[in-house]
Tab-separated table of C-alpha atoms in Angstrom:
chain	number	residue	atom	x	y	z
Q	1296	MET	CA	-26.073	-22.390	2.038
Q	1297	THR	CA	-23.637	-19.585	1.240
Q	1298	THR	CA	-20.507	-19.617	3.345
Q	1299	ARG	CA	-18.378	-16.589	4.100
Q	1300	SER	CA	-15.669	-17.800	1.667
Q	1301	ASP	CA	-18.291	-17.964	-1.135
Q	1302	LEU	CA	-19.217	-14.309	-0.750
Q	1303	PRO	CA	-17.657	-11.740	-3.107
Q	1304	GLN	CA	-14.499	-10.349	-1.531
Q	1305	PRO	CA	-13.819	-6.605	-1.614
Q	1306	ALA	CA	-11.116	-5.498	-4.023
Q	1307	PRO	CA	-7.780	-4.719	-2.365
Q	1308	SER	CA	-7.258	-1.036	-1.721
Q	1309	ALA	CA	-4.116	1.034	-1.302
Q	1310	PHE	CA	-3.288	2.567	2.054
Q	1311	LEU	CA	-3.650	6.316	1.655
Q	1312	ARG	CA	-2.242	9.362	3.409
Q	1313	GLU	CA	-4.289	12.489	2.792
Q	1314	ALA	CA	-4.053	16.151	3.691
Q	1315	GLY	CA	-5.334	19.569	2.727
Q	1316	ALA	CA	-8.003	20.865	0.383
Q	1317	GLY	CA	-7.916	22.352	-3.089
Q	1318	PRO	CA	-6.552	21.070	-6.422
Q	1319	ALA	CA	-5.602	17.410	-6.102
Q	1320	VAL	CA	-2.003	16.137	-6.160
Q	1321	VAL	CA	-1.308	12.380	-6.084
Q	1322	CYS	CA	2.229	11.452	-4.928
Q	1323	LEU	CA	3.782	8.058	-5.740
Q	1324	HIS	CA	6.799	6.791	-3.813
Q	1325	ALA	CA	10.046	4.993	-4.675
Q	1326	ASN	CA	10.923	1.308	-4.176
Q	1327	ALA	CA	11.881	0.108	-0.703
Q	1328	GLY	CA	9.914	3.031	0.726
Q	1329	SER	CA	6.349	4.126	1.300
Q	1330	SER	CA	4.051	7.114	1.111
Q	1331	SER	CA	5.760	8.425	4.256
Q	1332	GLN	CA	8.490	9.868	2.015
Q	1333	TRP	CA	6.021	12.593	0.984
Q	1334	ARG	CA	5.208	13.890	4.491
Q	1335	GLY	CA	7.234	17.063	3.962
Q	1336	LEU	CA	5.607	17.753	0.611
Q	1337	MET	CA	2.180	17.147	2.117
Q	1338	ASP	CA	2.948	19.729	4.794
Q	1339	ALA	CA	4.164	22.203	2.164
Q	1340	LEU	CA	1.190	21.747	-0.178
Q	1341	GLY	CA	-1.530	21.097	2.399
Q	1342	PRO	CA	-2.536	24.766	2.795
Q	1343	THR	CA	-3.318	25.084	-0.931
Q	1344	HIS	CA	-3.811	21.547	-2.298
Q	1345	HIS	CA	-5.554	18.259	-1.611
Q	1346	VAL	CA	-2.567	15.874	-1.385
Q	1347	LEU	CA	-3.018	12.102	-1.642
Q	1348	ALA	CA	-0.073	9.740	-1.090
Q	1349	PRO	CA	-0.821	6.011	-1.464
Q	1350	ASP	CA	1.375	2.987	-0.787
Q	1351	ASN	CA	2.116	0.726	-3.761
Q	1352	TRP	CA	1.440	-3.011	-3.745
Q	1353	GLY	CA	3.311	-4.601	-0.840
Q	1354	ALA	CA	4.702	-1.285	0.409
Q	1355	GLY	CA	3.992	0.446	3.707
Q	1356	LYS	CA	0.500	-0.502	4.820
Q	1357	SER	CA	-0.895	-1.570	1.447
Q	1358	PRO	CA	-1.703	-5.265	0.885
Q	1359	ALA	CA	0.875	-7.673	-0.484
Q	1360	TRP	CA	0.695	-8.578	-4.148
Q	1361	PRO	CA	-1.674	-11.601	-4.063
Q	1362	HIS	CA	-0.787	-13.437	-7.275
Q	1363	ALA	CA	1.945	-15.871	-8.333
Q	1364	ARG	CA	2.905	-13.853	-11.395
Q	1365	LYS	CA	5.116	-10.799	-11.068
Q	1366	VAL	CA	3.463	-7.434	-10.547
Q	1367	THR	CA	3.401	-4.977	-13.442
Q	1368	LEU	CA	3.210	-1.201	-13.607
Q	1369	ALA	CA	-0.300	-1.634	-15.010
Q	1370	ASP	CA	-1.192	-3.563	-11.826
Q	1371	GLU	CA	0.129	-0.668	-9.763
Q	1372	VAL	CA	-2.083	1.739	-11.717
Q	1373	ASP	CA	-5.056	-0.588	-11.193
Q	1374	LEU	CA	-4.525	-0.485	-7.414
Q	1375	LEU	CA	-4.588	3.311	-7.528
Q	1376	GLY	CA	-7.926	3.572	-9.336
Q	1377	PRO	CA	-9.875	4.388	-6.145
Q	1378	VAL	CA	-7.220	6.952	-5.194
Q	1379	PHE	CA	-7.668	8.727	-8.521
Q	1380	ASP	CA	-11.438	8.609	-8.032
Q	1381	ARG	CA	-10.991	10.262	-4.649
Q	1382	ALA	CA	-8.728	12.875	-6.230
Q	1383	GLY	CA	-11.594	13.992	-8.456
Q	1384	ALA	CA	-12.016	14.965	-12.074
Q	1385	ARG	CA	-8.558	16.545	-12.427
Q	1386	PHE	CA	-5.281	15.985	-10.588
Q	1387	VAL	CA	-1.498	16.336	-10.754
Q	1388	LEU	CA	0.750	13.274	-10.581
Q	1389	VAL	CA	4.047	13.358	-8.678
Q	1390	GLY	CA	6.360	10.345	-8.861
Q	1391	HIS	CA	9.866	9.423	-7.737
Q	1392	SER	CA	11.880	6.512	-9.177
Q	1393	TYR	CA	9.518	3.479	-9.404
Q	1394	GLY	CA	6.699	5.853	-8.484
Q	1395	GLY	CA	7.698	8.009	-11.449
Q	1396	ALA	CA	7.388	5.004	-13.760
Q	1397	VAL	CA	3.933	4.284	-12.311
Q	1398	ALA	CA	3.023	7.961	-12.735
Q	1399	LEU	CA	3.994	7.864	-16.419
Q	1400	LYS	CA	1.828	4.797	-17.009
Q	1401	ALA	CA	-1.037	6.386	-15.072
Q	1402	ALA	CA	-0.711	9.600	-17.089
Q	1403	LEU	CA	-1.171	7.626	-20.289
Q	1404	ARG	CA	-4.265	5.865	-18.951
Q	1405	TYR	CA	-5.801	8.966	-17.357
Q	1406	ARG	CA	-4.427	11.625	-19.700
Q	1407	SER	CA	-7.728	13.499	-19.957
Q	1408	ARG	CA	-7.680	13.992	-16.166
Q	1409	VAL	CA	-4.015	14.781	-15.490
Q	1410	ASN	CA	-3.258	18.503	-15.258
Q	1411	ALA	CA	0.510	18.151	-14.892
Q	1412	LEU	CA	3.228	15.604	-14.208
Q	1413	VAL	CA	6.138	15.932	-11.773
Q	1414	LEU	CA	8.909	13.343	-12.085
Q	1415	TYR	CA	12.117	12.742	-10.177
Q	1416	GLU	CA	14.106	10.242	-12.231
Q	1417	PRO	CA	11.423	7.745	-13.273
Q	1418	THR	CA	13.109	4.350	-13.593
Q	1419	LEU	CA	11.410	3.108	-16.744
Q	1420	PHE	CA	14.402	1.056	-17.873
Q	1421	SER	CA	12.493	-0.708	-20.649
Q	1422	LEU	CA	12.877	2.539	-22.606
Q	1423	VAL	CA	16.640	2.025	-22.586
Q	1424	ASP	CA	16.417	-1.606	-23.684
Q	1425	ALA	CA	13.968	-0.658	-26.455
Q	1426	GLN	CA	16.639	1.572	-27.998
Q	1427	GLY	CA	19.177	-1.246	-28.092
Q	1428	PRO	CA	19.826	-4.528	-26.268
Q	1429	PRO	CA	22.381	-4.869	-23.473
Q	1430	PRO	CA	25.078	-3.853	-22.925
Q	1431	ASN	CA	23.469	-0.447	-22.458
Q	1432	GLY	CA	22.747	2.247	-19.889
Q	1433	ALA	CA	20.544	-0.037	-17.785
Q	1434	ASP	CA	23.281	-2.584	-17.073
Q	1435	GLY	CA	24.084	-1.202	-13.628
Q	1436	ILE	CA	20.629	-1.825	-12.231
Q	1437	ARG	CA	20.525	-5.293	-13.770
Q	1438	THR	CA	23.752	-6.152	-11.966
Q	1439	ALA	CA	22.495	-4.732	-8.652
Q	1440	VAL	CA	19.198	-6.622	-8.905
Q	1441	ALA	CA	20.990	-9.870	-9.740
Q	1442	ALA	CA	23.188	-9.466	-6.667
Q	1443	SER	CA	20.136	-8.759	-4.495
Q	1444	VAL	CA	18.275	-11.784	-5.850
Q	1445	THR	CA	21.307	-14.008	-5.183
Q	1446	ALA	CA	21.462	-12.747	-1.599
Q	1447	LEU	CA	17.753	-13.389	-1.115
Q	1448	ALA	CA	18.156	-16.931	-2.424
Q	1449	ARG	CA	20.546	-17.653	0.446
Q	1450	GLY	CA	18.197	-15.943	2.921
Q	1451	ASP	CA	20.284	-12.829	3.466
Q	1452	ARG	CA	17.900	-9.887	3.273
Q	1453	ASP	CA	20.452	-7.541	4.798
Q	1454	ALA	CA	22.914	-8.194	1.969
Q	1455	ALA	CA	20.112	-7.918	-0.598
Q	1456	ALA	CA	19.163	-4.504	0.751
Q	1457	ALA	CA	22.818	-3.443	0.832
Q	1458	HIS	CA	23.293	-4.219	-2.878
Q	1459	PHE	CA	20.171	-2.268	-3.811
Q	1460	ILE	CA	20.624	0.746	-1.528
Q	1461	ASN	CA	24.347	1.095	-2.229
Q	1462	PHE	CA	23.679	1.098	-5.963
Q	1463	TRP	CA	21.263	4.003	-5.721
Q	1464	MET	CA	22.912	5.970	-2.919
Q	1465	GLY	CA	26.597	5.101	-3.147
Q	1466	ALA	CA	29.008	2.728	-1.432
Q	1467	GLY	CA	28.483	2.575	2.308
Q	1468	ALA	CA	24.941	3.956	2.185
Q	1469	TRP	CA	23.410	0.816	3.691
Q	1470	VAL	CA	25.820	0.809	6.632
Q	1471	ALA	CA	24.986	4.494	7.196
Q	1472	THR	CA	21.227	3.909	7.087
Q	1473	PRO	CA	19.670	4.589	10.508
Q	1474	PRO	CA	18.922	1.274	12.254
Q	1475	ALA	CA	15.284	2.264	12.782
Q	1476	ARG	CA	14.758	2.475	9.020
Q	1477	LYS	CA	16.408	-0.817	8.092
Q	1478	PRO	CA	13.651	-3.310	9.036
Q	1479	ALA	CA	11.119	-1.769	6.638
Q	1480	ILE	CA	13.670	-1.841	3.810
Q	1481	THR	CA	14.769	-5.436	4.434
Q	1482	GLU	CA	11.109	-6.460	4.502
Q	1483	ALA	CA	10.400	-4.662	1.213
Q	1484	ILE	CA	13.506	-5.925	-0.596
Q	1485	VAL	CA	11.943	-9.361	-1.122
Q	1486	ALA	CA	10.032	-7.736	-4.006
Q	1487	VAL	CA	13.169	-6.595	-5.853
Q	1488	GLU	CA	12.715	-9.141	-8.636
Q	1489	HIS	CA	9.119	-7.950	-9.130
Q	1490	TRP	CA	10.271	-4.327	-9.351
Q	1491	ALA	CA	12.935	-5.193	-11.903
Q	1492	HIS	CA	10.496	-7.180	-14.015
Q	1493	ALA	CA	8.006	-4.301	-14.071
Q	1494	LEU	CA	10.647	-1.722	-14.977
Q	1495	LEU	CA	12.694	-3.760	-17.452
Q	1496	GLN	CA	10.161	-6.045	-19.121
Q	1497	GLU	CA	6.938	-4.060	-19.414
Q	1498	PRO	CA	6.657	-2.413	-22.855
Q	1499	ALA	CA	6.804	1.378	-22.760
Q	1500	PRO	CA	7.124	2.791	-26.296
Q	1501	LEU	CA	8.817	6.185	-26.236
Q	1502	GLN	CA	6.355	7.553	-28.783
Q	1503	ASP	CA	3.507	7.003	-26.312
Q	1504	PHE	CA	4.990	9.553	-23.924
Q	1505	ALA	CA	5.393	12.063	-26.752
Q	1506	GLN	CA	1.585	12.235	-26.696
Q	1507	LEU	CA	1.513	13.603	-23.152
Q	1508	ASP	CA	0.748	17.208	-24.075
Q	1509	LEU	CA	0.758	18.583	-20.537
Q	1510	PRO	CA	3.222	20.477	-18.325
Q	1511	VAL	CA	5.954	18.191	-16.988
Q	1512	LEU	CA	8.635	18.950	-14.402
Q	1513	TYR	CA	11.494	16.466	-14.852
Q	1514	MET	CA	14.086	16.515	-12.064
Q	1515	VAL	CA	17.523	14.899	-12.266
Q	1516	GLY	CA	20.313	14.589	-9.707
Q	1517	GLU	CA	23.845	15.252	-10.926
Q	1518	ARG	CA	25.208	12.309	-8.915
Q	1519	SER	CA	22.551	9.758	-9.901
Q	1520	PRO	CA	23.636	6.408	-11.397
Q	1521	GLU	CA	23.793	5.904	-15.148
Q	1522	PRO	CA	20.514	3.948	-15.518
Q	1523	ALA	CA	18.508	6.928	-14.221
Q	1524	GLN	CA	20.490	9.294	-16.447
Q	1525	ALA	CA	19.947	7.017	-19.468
Q	1526	VAL	CA	16.174	7.136	-18.999
Q	1527	ALA	CA	16.317	10.931	-18.668
Q	1528	ARG	CA	18.265	11.281	-21.911
Q	1529	LEU	CA	15.458	9.494	-23.732
Q	1530	LEU	CA	12.384	10.864	-21.981
Q	1531	ILE	CA	13.254	14.541	-21.716
Q	1532	PRO	CA	13.455	15.147	-25.496
Q	1533	ALA	CA	10.291	13.087	-26.048
Q	1534	LEU	CA	8.040	15.030	-23.667
Q	1535	PRO	CA	6.526	17.977	-25.555
Q	1536	ARG	CA	6.117	20.439	-22.638
Q	1537	VAL	CA	8.917	19.613	-20.233
Q	1538	THR	CA	10.763	21.794	-17.733
Q	1539	VAL	CA	14.049	20.271	-16.554
Q	1540	ARG	CA	15.618	20.873	-13.126
Q	1541	ARG	CA	19.099	19.475	-12.505
Q	1542	PHE	CA	20.370	19.428	-8.920
Q	1543	ASP	CA	24.109	19.786	-8.411
Q	1544	GLY	CA	25.530	17.409	-5.832
Q	1545	LEU	CA	22.314	15.415	-5.362
Q	1546	GLY	CA	21.571	11.811	-6.259
Q	1547	HIS	CA	18.690	9.535	-7.093
Q	1548	MET	CA	17.257	9.523	-3.581
Q	1549	ALA	CA	17.226	13.315	-3.184
Q	1550	PRO	CA	13.449	13.418	-2.519
Q	1551	VAL	CA	14.282	11.430	0.645
Q	1552	THR	CA	17.762	12.738	1.531
Q	1553	HIS	CA	17.157	16.406	0.575
Q	1554	PRO	CA	13.368	16.791	0.626
Q	1555	GLU	CA	13.462	20.522	1.323
Q	1556	VAL	CA	15.284	21.183	-1.981
Q	1557	VAL	CA	13.140	18.879	-4.120
Q	1558	ASN	CA	9.870	19.840	-2.456
Q	1559	ALA	CA	10.575	23.543	-3.004
Q	1560	ALA	CA	11.016	22.878	-6.731
Q	1561	ILE	CA	7.742	20.939	-6.819
Q	1562	VAL	CA	5.834	23.667	-4.980
Q	1563	ASP	CA	7.212	26.366	-7.299
Q	1564	PHE	CA	6.256	24.346	-10.367
Q	1565	LEU	CA	2.715	23.623	-9.167
Q	1566	HIS	CA	2.115	27.260	-8.327
Q	1567	SER	CA	3.246	28.311	-11.800
Q	1568	ALA	CA	1.869	25.464	-13.946
């Protein structure tokens, strides 16, 4: 007799926000956030594009990572396979921070289907380490992650979130975070060691990205921390068809803190690419 537990279980699927019709655009969010960060962009592109915004493993309404080993960027791309199928034969990838790193990996795997790539400071720190071991430009994020992991070990999620958010947004940013937003971040921060492993340990040879012969918009905030700037200094010269936008006075989380500015740049690029 076959019991319910013996039956094949459906593969986990990403939670997906979807809007509009037209050329497909898949938007990938940053750590400690969810697909909700792209609501403004979905509104802006919805009249002309089919916009798909999934949640990564363990983020928003997507399932938790089910295995004992740490998640990799390749695992994130695997989760998004059905999303890319829904997007159709051709699509644009948009990614911010961790989502930008996932977008780069996805572009390599699906390069024959990706029309263009839009990146806001992809945090592919393994590129920095590949150029030379620590101490290097990725040291700041290593220190912030270590502090977060130490706080988690003593059961203090609030302190763990504070270390992470303050690193990316500046001293005092966690205290200034609206109380309604904090629970989702403190829940997500338990995965900080997984994020760091994916971004620092997963091989990402720079020469692989030099093969991405497609239009790329690479956005950088003037006030962003050194690790994000270090990745930009390596990736921008390697990408063969890159347009660079630098935003005075903005930081790493500008797609969340100043969405109208970043989204306008994305819309302009997509309408001209």
